[in-house]
């Protein structure tokens, strides 16, 4: 629960900052003023029932986001000036940091996002039929994976490989998206950019802070029936999240990605326990949990914002800790049954 609250606060800060920076470049309005406006919306959307604001606008912007990706990749493929480069090793490293775990943290942030699991209770409560859950949750995961591949291809083709990507390294991701969209499809790209990388992230931030509020309320068994009772919990969370917007964006982004990994580990392990108790094939959730745990531990041990240990030492420590935990976990939860791999 604590990790979900922390991640919700970080997600709110990250997506508000990225959206405010891009809007500021469009309008000339000071970033801090836009941040106040965005957080005011966050507060309203977090306090009101999910069907009042979020439930009405999410489907619309979700469709627009899909259209944006299709338009972008189509414009890229039809433009002879751009070609998607093949995978090559020369110029692969933009920094002196090792690929493991730094690149894997970035990949895992999208491939197995722990933050999205915090939204499951909210989405589940909005569904009328339990049979639709496979389509909604699994389908959303597949679609998001396709979108990630599309944007990765677009970025590599548009910036002509790693050296050019290094130019925008450290900036907010919205800056690169804006340049791509406006160059490829002109004024239409500007509109798509505003919707895709401004409005959609904002609507992600509100659900993140809503999840944080609900988690705190559930953890301390606090009543949430009245608007004032919700405000008492939400206000401190919002103050902390708003304060984080004054810290370096790239630093907060990395902490958010790392926190998401730990949530993913916790959720996958909880699912593993469920599968074990029901005598199912638990390896399908246990294996990715272990991989994510190795990455998360190795990252915080050697990252600049962590303990800054040597990469070999930190990777070795993470493997040892994960191995010990894995053995303990298996022995602890496999005791009730002799053969829990029977489906």
Short mmCIF file of C-alpha atoms in Angstrom, two decimals:
data_model
loop_
_atom_site.label_atom_id
_atom_site.label_comp_id
_atom_site.label_asym_id
_atom_site.label_seq_id
_atom_site.Cartn_x
_atom_site.Cartn_y
_atom_site.Cartn_z
CA UNK A 1 0.00 0.00 0.00
CA UNK A 2 2.79 2.41 0.88
CA UNK A 3 4.52 1.85 -2.46
CA UNK A 4 1.25 2.50 -4.33
CA UNK A 5 0.80 5.79 -2.48
CA UNK A 6 4.37 6.87 -3.23
CA UNK A 7 4.07 5.88 -6.89
CA UNK A 8 0.74 7.69 -7.23
CA UNK A 9 2.34 10.86 -5.88
CA UNK A 10 5.31 10.49 -8.26
CA UNK A 11 3.09 9.77 -11.28
CA UNK A 12 1.00 12.86 -10.55
CA UNK A 13 4.12 15.03 -10.35
CA UNK A 14 5.73 13.55 -13.48
CA UNK A 15 2.74 13.82 -15.80
CA UNK A 16 1.73 17.25 -14.53
CA UNK A 17 5.26 18.56 -15.13
CA UNK A 18 5.53 17.14 -18.64
CA UNK A 19 2.14 18.52 -19.66
CA UNK A 20 2.80 21.93 -18.10
CA UNK A 21 6.18 22.27 -19.83
CA UNK A 22 4.70 21.50 -23.24
CA UNK A 23 1.69 23.77 -22.74
CA UNK A 24 4.03 26.54 -21.65
CA UNK A 25 6.00 26.22 -24.89
CA UNK A 26 2.74 26.55 -26.86
CA UNK A 27 1.10 29.37 -24.92
CA UNK A 28 3.91 31.28 -23.24
CA UNK A 29 2.13 30.96 -19.91
CA UNK A 30 4.42 30.37 -16.94
CA UNK A 31 4.88 26.70 -16.10
CA UNK A 32 4.06 27.13 -12.41
CA UNK A 33 0.71 28.75 -13.30
CA UNK A 34 -0.17 25.82 -15.53
CA UNK A 35 0.85 23.41 -12.78
CA UNK A 36 -1.57 25.09 -10.39
CA UNK A 37 -4.37 24.72 -12.96
CA UNK A 38 -3.52 21.07 -13.63
CA UNK A 39 -3.41 20.20 -9.94
CA UNK A 40 -6.72 22.00 -9.41
CA UNK A 41 -8.21 19.64 -12.00
CA UNK A 42 -6.48 16.70 -10.30
CA UNK A 43 -8.13 17.64 -7.03
CA UNK A 44 -11.61 17.93 -8.54
CA UNK A 45 -11.31 14.66 -10.49
CA UNK A 46 -9.92 12.84 -7.45
CA UNK A 47 -12.66 13.97 -5.09
CA UNK A 48 -15.64 13.41 -7.37
CA UNK A 49 -16.98 9.91 -8.18
CA UNK A 50 -15.18 8.21 -11.05
CA UNK A 51 -18.22 8.37 -13.37
CA UNK A 52 -18.59 12.15 -13.10
CA UNK A 53 -15.45 13.24 -14.98
CA UNK A 54 -12.95 10.44 -15.58
CA UNK A 55 -15.46 7.90 -16.86
CA UNK A 56 -16.87 10.33 -19.41
CA UNK A 57 -13.65 11.64 -20.97
CA UNK A 58 -11.35 8.60 -20.85
CA UNK A 59 -12.91 6.70 -23.79
CA UNK A 60 -12.74 9.78 -26.01
CA UNK A 61 -9.10 10.58 -25.36
CA UNK A 62 -8.19 6.90 -25.52
CA UNK A 63 -9.54 6.70 -29.07
CA UNK A 64 -7.76 9.93 -30.02
CA UNK A 65 -4.49 8.55 -28.65
CA UNK A 66 -4.85 5.45 -30.84
CA UNK A 67 -5.64 7.61 -33.88
CA UNK A 68 -2.58 9.72 -33.12
CA UNK A 69 -0.28 6.69 -33.24
CA UNK A 70 -1.82 5.44 -36.50
CA UNK A 71 -1.52 8.88 -38.14
CA UNK A 72 2.09 9.27 -36.99
CA UNK A 73 3.32 5.89 -38.24
CA UNK A 74 1.41 6.31 -41.53
CA UNK A 75 2.95 9.74 -42.13
CA UNK A 76 6.38 8.33 -41.36
CA UNK A 77 6.08 5.33 -43.69
CA UNK A 78 4.76 7.46 -46.57
CA UNK A 79 7.61 9.97 -46.24
CA UNK A 80 10.67 8.76 -48.22
CA UNK A 81 12.94 10.98 -46.14
CA UNK A 82 12.61 8.71 -43.11
CA UNK A 83 13.66 5.08 -42.75
CA UNK A 84 13.42 2.95 -39.64
CA UNK A 85 17.03 1.90 -38.88
CA UNK A 86 18.03 -1.68 -38.29
CA UNK A 87 19.44 -2.70 -34.93
CA UNK A 88 23.17 -2.00 -34.79
CA UNK A 89 25.67 -1.89 -31.94
CA UNK A 90 27.84 1.12 -33.01
CA UNK A 91 26.76 4.21 -31.15
CA UNK A 92 24.44 2.16 -28.97
CA UNK A 93 25.53 3.64 -25.67
CA UNK A 94 24.44 7.20 -24.93
CA UNK A 95 25.86 7.08 -21.40
CA UNK A 96 28.49 5.19 -19.46
CA UNK A 97 25.79 3.36 -17.50
CA UNK A 98 25.41 -0.38 -18.07
CA UNK A 99 22.46 -1.67 -20.09
CA UNK A 100 21.43 -3.82 -17.14
CA UNK A 101 19.56 -2.67 -15.17
CA UNK A 102 19.12 0.89 -16.52
CA UNK A 103 17.58 0.04 -19.88
CA UNK A 104 15.51 -2.73 -18.31
CA UNK A 105 13.95 -0.30 -15.82
CA UNK A 106 12.76 1.83 -18.72
CA UNK A 107 11.40 -1.17 -20.63
CA UNK A 108 9.72 -2.64 -17.55
CA UNK A 109 8.03 0.68 -16.84
CA UNK A 110 5.90 0.14 -19.92
CA UNK A 111 6.02 -3.63 -20.36
CA UNK A 112 4.83 -4.51 -16.86
CA UNK A 113 3.71 -1.30 -15.21
CA UNK A 114 3.01 -1.72 -11.52
CA UNK A 115 1.18 1.59 -11.48
CA UNK A 116 -1.50 0.27 -13.82
CA UNK A 117 -2.29 -2.52 -11.38
CA UNK A 118 -3.33 0.15 -8.87
CA UNK A 119 -6.05 1.17 -11.31
CA UNK A 120 -7.53 -2.33 -11.50
CA UNK A 121 -10.01 -1.87 -8.61
CA UNK A 122 -11.28 1.38 -10.13
CA UNK A 123 -11.76 -0.16 -13.58
CA UNK A 124 -13.29 -3.36 -12.16
CA UNK A 125 -15.94 -1.35 -10.34
CA UNK A 126 -16.95 0.28 -13.63
CA UNK A 127 -17.54 -3.03 -15.43
CA UNK A 128 -20.92 -4.73 -15.65
CA UNK A 129 -19.74 -8.24 -16.55
CA UNK A 130 -16.77 -10.08 -15.09
CA UNK A 131 -16.29 -11.91 -18.40
CA UNK A 132 -15.21 -8.62 -20.00
CA UNK A 133 -12.11 -8.41 -17.80
CA UNK A 134 -9.89 -10.46 -20.10
CA UNK A 135 -10.69 -8.18 -23.04
CA UNK A 136 -10.31 -4.99 -21.01
CA UNK A 137 -7.15 -5.75 -19.04
CA UNK A 138 -5.29 -8.10 -21.38
CA UNK A 139 -6.46 -6.17 -24.42
CA UNK A 140 -5.25 -2.88 -22.97
CA UNK A 141 -1.84 -4.43 -22.26
CA UNK A 142 -1.48 -5.68 -25.85
CA UNK A 143 -2.58 -2.36 -27.34
CA UNK A 144 -0.19 -0.39 -25.14
CA UNK A 145 2.64 -2.69 -26.19
CA UNK A 146 1.86 -2.04 -29.86
CA UNK A 147 1.75 1.72 -29.22
CA UNK A 148 5.14 1.55 -27.50
CA UNK A 149 6.67 -0.24 -30.50
CA UNK A 150 5.14 2.30 -32.90
CA UNK A 151 6.58 5.27 -31.01
CA UNK A 152 9.96 3.56 -30.63
CA UNK A 153 10.10 3.08 -34.42
CA UNK A 154 8.98 6.66 -35.05
CA UNK A 155 11.60 8.10 -32.68
CA UNK A 156 14.45 6.09 -34.21
CA UNK A 157 13.47 7.00 -37.77
CA UNK A 158 12.75 10.67 -37.09
CA UNK A 159 15.93 11.38 -35.13
CA UNK A 160 18.05 9.10 -37.36
CA UNK A 161 19.41 6.93 -34.57
CA UNK A 162 21.02 7.21 -31.19
CA UNK A 163 23.29 10.28 -31.55
CA UNK A 164 20.38 12.54 -32.46
CA UNK A 165 18.24 11.06 -29.70
CA UNK A 166 20.99 12.02 -27.26
CA UNK A 167 20.30 15.68 -28.04
CA UNK A 168 16.91 15.51 -26.35
CA UNK A 169 18.16 13.14 -23.63
CA UNK A 170 17.17 14.52 -20.24
CA UNK A 171 14.30 16.63 -21.57
CA UNK A 172 10.67 15.78 -20.96
CA UNK A 173 9.40 13.13 -23.41
CA UNK A 174 6.68 15.53 -24.53
CA UNK A 175 9.31 17.74 -26.19
CA UNK A 176 10.35 14.99 -28.59
CA UNK A 177 6.76 13.97 -29.31
CA UNK A 178 5.82 17.56 -30.09
CA UNK A 179 8.69 17.95 -32.55
CA UNK A 180 7.81 14.70 -34.31
CA UNK A 181 4.09 15.45 -34.57
CA UNK A 182 4.39 19.02 -35.82
CA UNK A 183 7.06 18.08 -38.38
CA UNK A 184 5.30 15.03 -39.81
CA UNK A 185 1.70 16.22 -39.99
CA UNK A 186 1.83 19.99 -39.41
CA UNK A 187 -1.11 21.74 -37.71
CA UNK A 188 -2.95 18.43 -37.28
CA UNK A 189 0.09 17.17 -35.42
CA UNK A 190 -0.11 20.13 -33.06
CA UNK A 191 -3.70 19.24 -32.16
CA UNK A 192 -2.82 15.56 -31.75
CA UNK A 193 0.15 16.51 -29.58
CA UNK A 194 -1.98 18.60 -27.26
CA UNK A 195 -4.44 15.73 -26.86
CA UNK A 196 -1.96 12.85 -26.86
CA UNK A 197 0.87 14.18 -24.71
CA UNK A 198 -0.89 16.86 -22.70
CA UNK A 199 -4.46 15.81 -21.98
CA UNK A 200 -3.87 12.03 -21.81
CA UNK A 201 -1.02 12.32 -19.27
CA UNK A 202 -3.13 14.70 -17.21
CA UNK A 203 -5.93 12.15 -17.11
CA UNK A 204 -3.35 9.58 -16.00
CA UNK A 205 -2.21 11.81 -13.16
CA UNK A 206 -5.71 12.20 -11.76
CA UNK A 207 -6.26 8.43 -11.56
CA UNK A 208 -2.84 7.99 -9.94
CA UNK A 209 -3.70 10.40 -7.16
CA UNK A 210 -7.16 8.88 -6.84
CA UNK A 211 -5.54 5.46 -6.33
CA UNK A 212 -3.24 6.97 -3.70
CA UNK A 213 -6.20 8.49 -1.84
CA UNK A 214 -8.20 5.25 -1.93
CA UNK A 215 -5.18 3.24 -0.76
CA UNK A 216 -4.66 5.52 2.25
CA UNK A 217 -8.37 5.38 3.09
CA UNK A 218 -8.48 1.58 2.83
CA UNK A 219 -5.27 1.15 4.81
CA UNK A 220 -6.45 3.26 7.74
CA UNK A 221 -10.13 2.32 7.31
CA UNK A 222 -11.16 5.95 6.89
CA UNK A 223 -14.66 6.91 5.79
CA UNK A 224 -14.86 8.34 2.25
CA UNK A 225 -18.58 9.01 1.92
CA UNK A 226 -18.43 12.79 2.25
CA UNK A 227 -16.49 15.26 0.13
CA UNK A 228 -14.74 16.68 3.19
CA UNK A 229 -13.52 13.25 4.31
CA UNK A 230 -11.95 12.71 0.88
CA UNK A 231 -10.40 16.18 0.94
CA UNK A 232 -8.67 15.52 4.27
CA UNK A 233 -6.79 12.62 2.70
CA UNK A 234 -6.27 14.06 -0.77
CA UNK A 235 -4.93 17.48 0.22
CA UNK A 236 -1.68 16.30 1.89
CA UNK A 237 -1.01 13.97 -1.04
CA UNK A 238 -1.50 16.80 -3.51
CA UNK A 239 0.78 19.15 -1.59
CA UNK A 240 3.58 16.58 -1.65
CA UNK A 241 3.05 15.80 -5.35
CA UNK A 242 2.99 19.50 -6.26
CA UNK A 243 6.19 20.07 -4.30
CA UNK A 244 7.94 17.36 -6.31
CA UNK A 245 7.30 19.30 -9.54
CA UNK A 246 10.08 21.70 -8.52
CA UNK A 247 12.63 18.87 -8.56
CA UNK A 248 14.49 17.79 -11.73
CA UNK A 249 12.03 16.03 -14.04
CA UNK A 250 14.39 13.24 -15.10
CA UNK A 251 15.13 12.37 -11.47
CA UNK A 252 11.45 12.07 -10.53
CA UNK A 253 10.82 10.04 -13.70
CA UNK A 254 13.50 7.51 -12.74
CA UNK A 255 12.19 7.17 -9.19
CA UNK A 256 8.70 6.64 -10.59
CA UNK A 257 9.92 3.90 -12.94
CA UNK A 258 11.74 2.16 -10.09
CA UNK A 259 8.73 2.37 -7.76
CA UNK A 260 6.55 0.87 -10.49
CA UNK A 261 8.83 -2.16 -10.60
CA UNK A 262 8.35 -2.83 -6.90
CA UNK A 263 4.58 -2.57 -7.24
CA UNK A 264 4.77 -5.04 -10.12
CA UNK A 265 6.79 -7.43 -7.94
CA UNK A 266 4.26 -7.19 -5.10
CA UNK A 267 1.26 -7.76 -7.39
CA UNK A 268 2.91 -10.64 -9.23
CA UNK A 269 3.83 -12.33 -5.96
CA UNK A 270 0.28 -11.90 -4.68
CA UNK A 271 -0.98 -13.49 -7.90
CA UNK A 272 1.56 -16.28 -7.45
CA UNK A 273 0.23 -17.06 -3.97
CA UNK A 274 -3.29 -17.19 -5.40
CA UNK A 275 -2.22 -19.61 -8.13
CA UNK A 276 -0.37 -21.80 -5.64
CA UNK A 277 -3.35 -22.00 -3.30
CA UNK A 278 -5.58 -22.94 -6.24
CA UNK A 279 -3.08 -25.49 -7.59
CA UNK A 280 -2.43 -23.66 -10.85
CA UNK A 281 0.73 -23.10 -12.89
CA UNK A 282 2.23 -20.37 -10.70
CA UNK A 283 5.44 -20.01 -12.73
CA UNK A 284 3.67 -17.64 -15.16
CA UNK A 285 3.60 -14.94 -12.48
CA UNK A 286 6.51 -16.04 -10.30
CA UNK A 287 9.13 -15.86 -13.10
CA UNK A 288 8.43 -12.23 -14.10
CA UNK A 289 8.25 -11.27 -10.41
CA UNK A 290 11.77 -12.59 -9.87
CA UNK A 291 13.10 -10.83 -12.98
CA UNK A 292 11.57 -7.53 -11.88
CA UNK A 293 12.98 -7.95 -8.37
CA UNK A 294 16.52 -8.48 -9.68
CA UNK A 295 16.23 -5.38 -11.85
CA UNK A 296 14.77 -3.21 -9.08
CA UNK A 297 17.41 -4.15 -6.50
CA UNK A 298 20.30 -3.80 -8.96
CA UNK A 299 19.05 -0.41 -10.09
CA UNK A 300 18.77 1.22 -6.68
CA UNK A 301 22.17 -0.16 -5.67
CA UNK A 302 24.05 1.42 -8.59
CA UNK A 303 21.92 4.34 -9.79
CA UNK A 304 23.13 7.93 -9.20
CA UNK A 305 19.98 8.49 -7.14
CA UNK A 306 20.66 5.25 -5.25
CA UNK A 307 23.74 3.85 -3.49
CA UNK A 308 26.07 4.29 -6.52
CA UNK A 309 27.78 0.94 -6.13
CA UNK A 310 29.88 -0.69 -8.84
CA UNK A 311 27.69 -2.33 -11.50
CA UNK A 312 29.22 -5.81 -11.09
CA UNK A 313 28.92 -5.69 -7.29
CA UNK A 314 25.35 -4.39 -7.32
CA UNK A 315 24.23 -6.93 -9.92
CA UNK A 316 25.82 -9.75 -7.92
CA UNK A 317 24.16 -8.58 -4.69
CA UNK A 318 20.77 -8.31 -6.40
CA UNK A 319 21.05 -11.87 -7.76
CA UNK A 320 22.02 -13.24 -4.34
CA UNK A 321 19.21 -11.41 -2.52
CA UNK A 322 16.66 -12.48 -5.12
CA UNK A 323 17.83 -16.10 -5.02
CA UNK A 324 17.51 -16.22 -1.22
CA UNK A 325 14.07 -14.63 -1.38
CA UNK A 326 12.94 -17.04 -4.11
CA UNK A 327 13.92 -20.09 -2.07
CA UNK A 328 12.20 -18.69 1.02
CA UNK A 329 9.05 -17.85 -0.95
CA UNK A 330 8.77 -21.29 -2.56
CA UNK A 331 9.28 -23.16 0.72
CA UNK A 332 6.83 -20.90 2.56
CA UNK A 333 3.92 -21.08 0.13
CA UNK A 334 4.31 -24.57 -1.33
CA UNK A 335 3.91 -26.31 2.04
CA UNK A 336 0.10 -26.88 1.88
CA UNK A 337 0.32 -29.03 -1.23
CA UNK A 338 2.72 -31.64 -2.55
CA UNK A 339 2.09 -30.86 -6.17
CA UNK A 340 0.90 -27.34 -6.83
CA UNK A 341 1.73 -27.34 -10.49
CA UNK A 342 -1.33 -29.41 -11.33
CA UNK A 343 -3.78 -27.33 -13.27
#
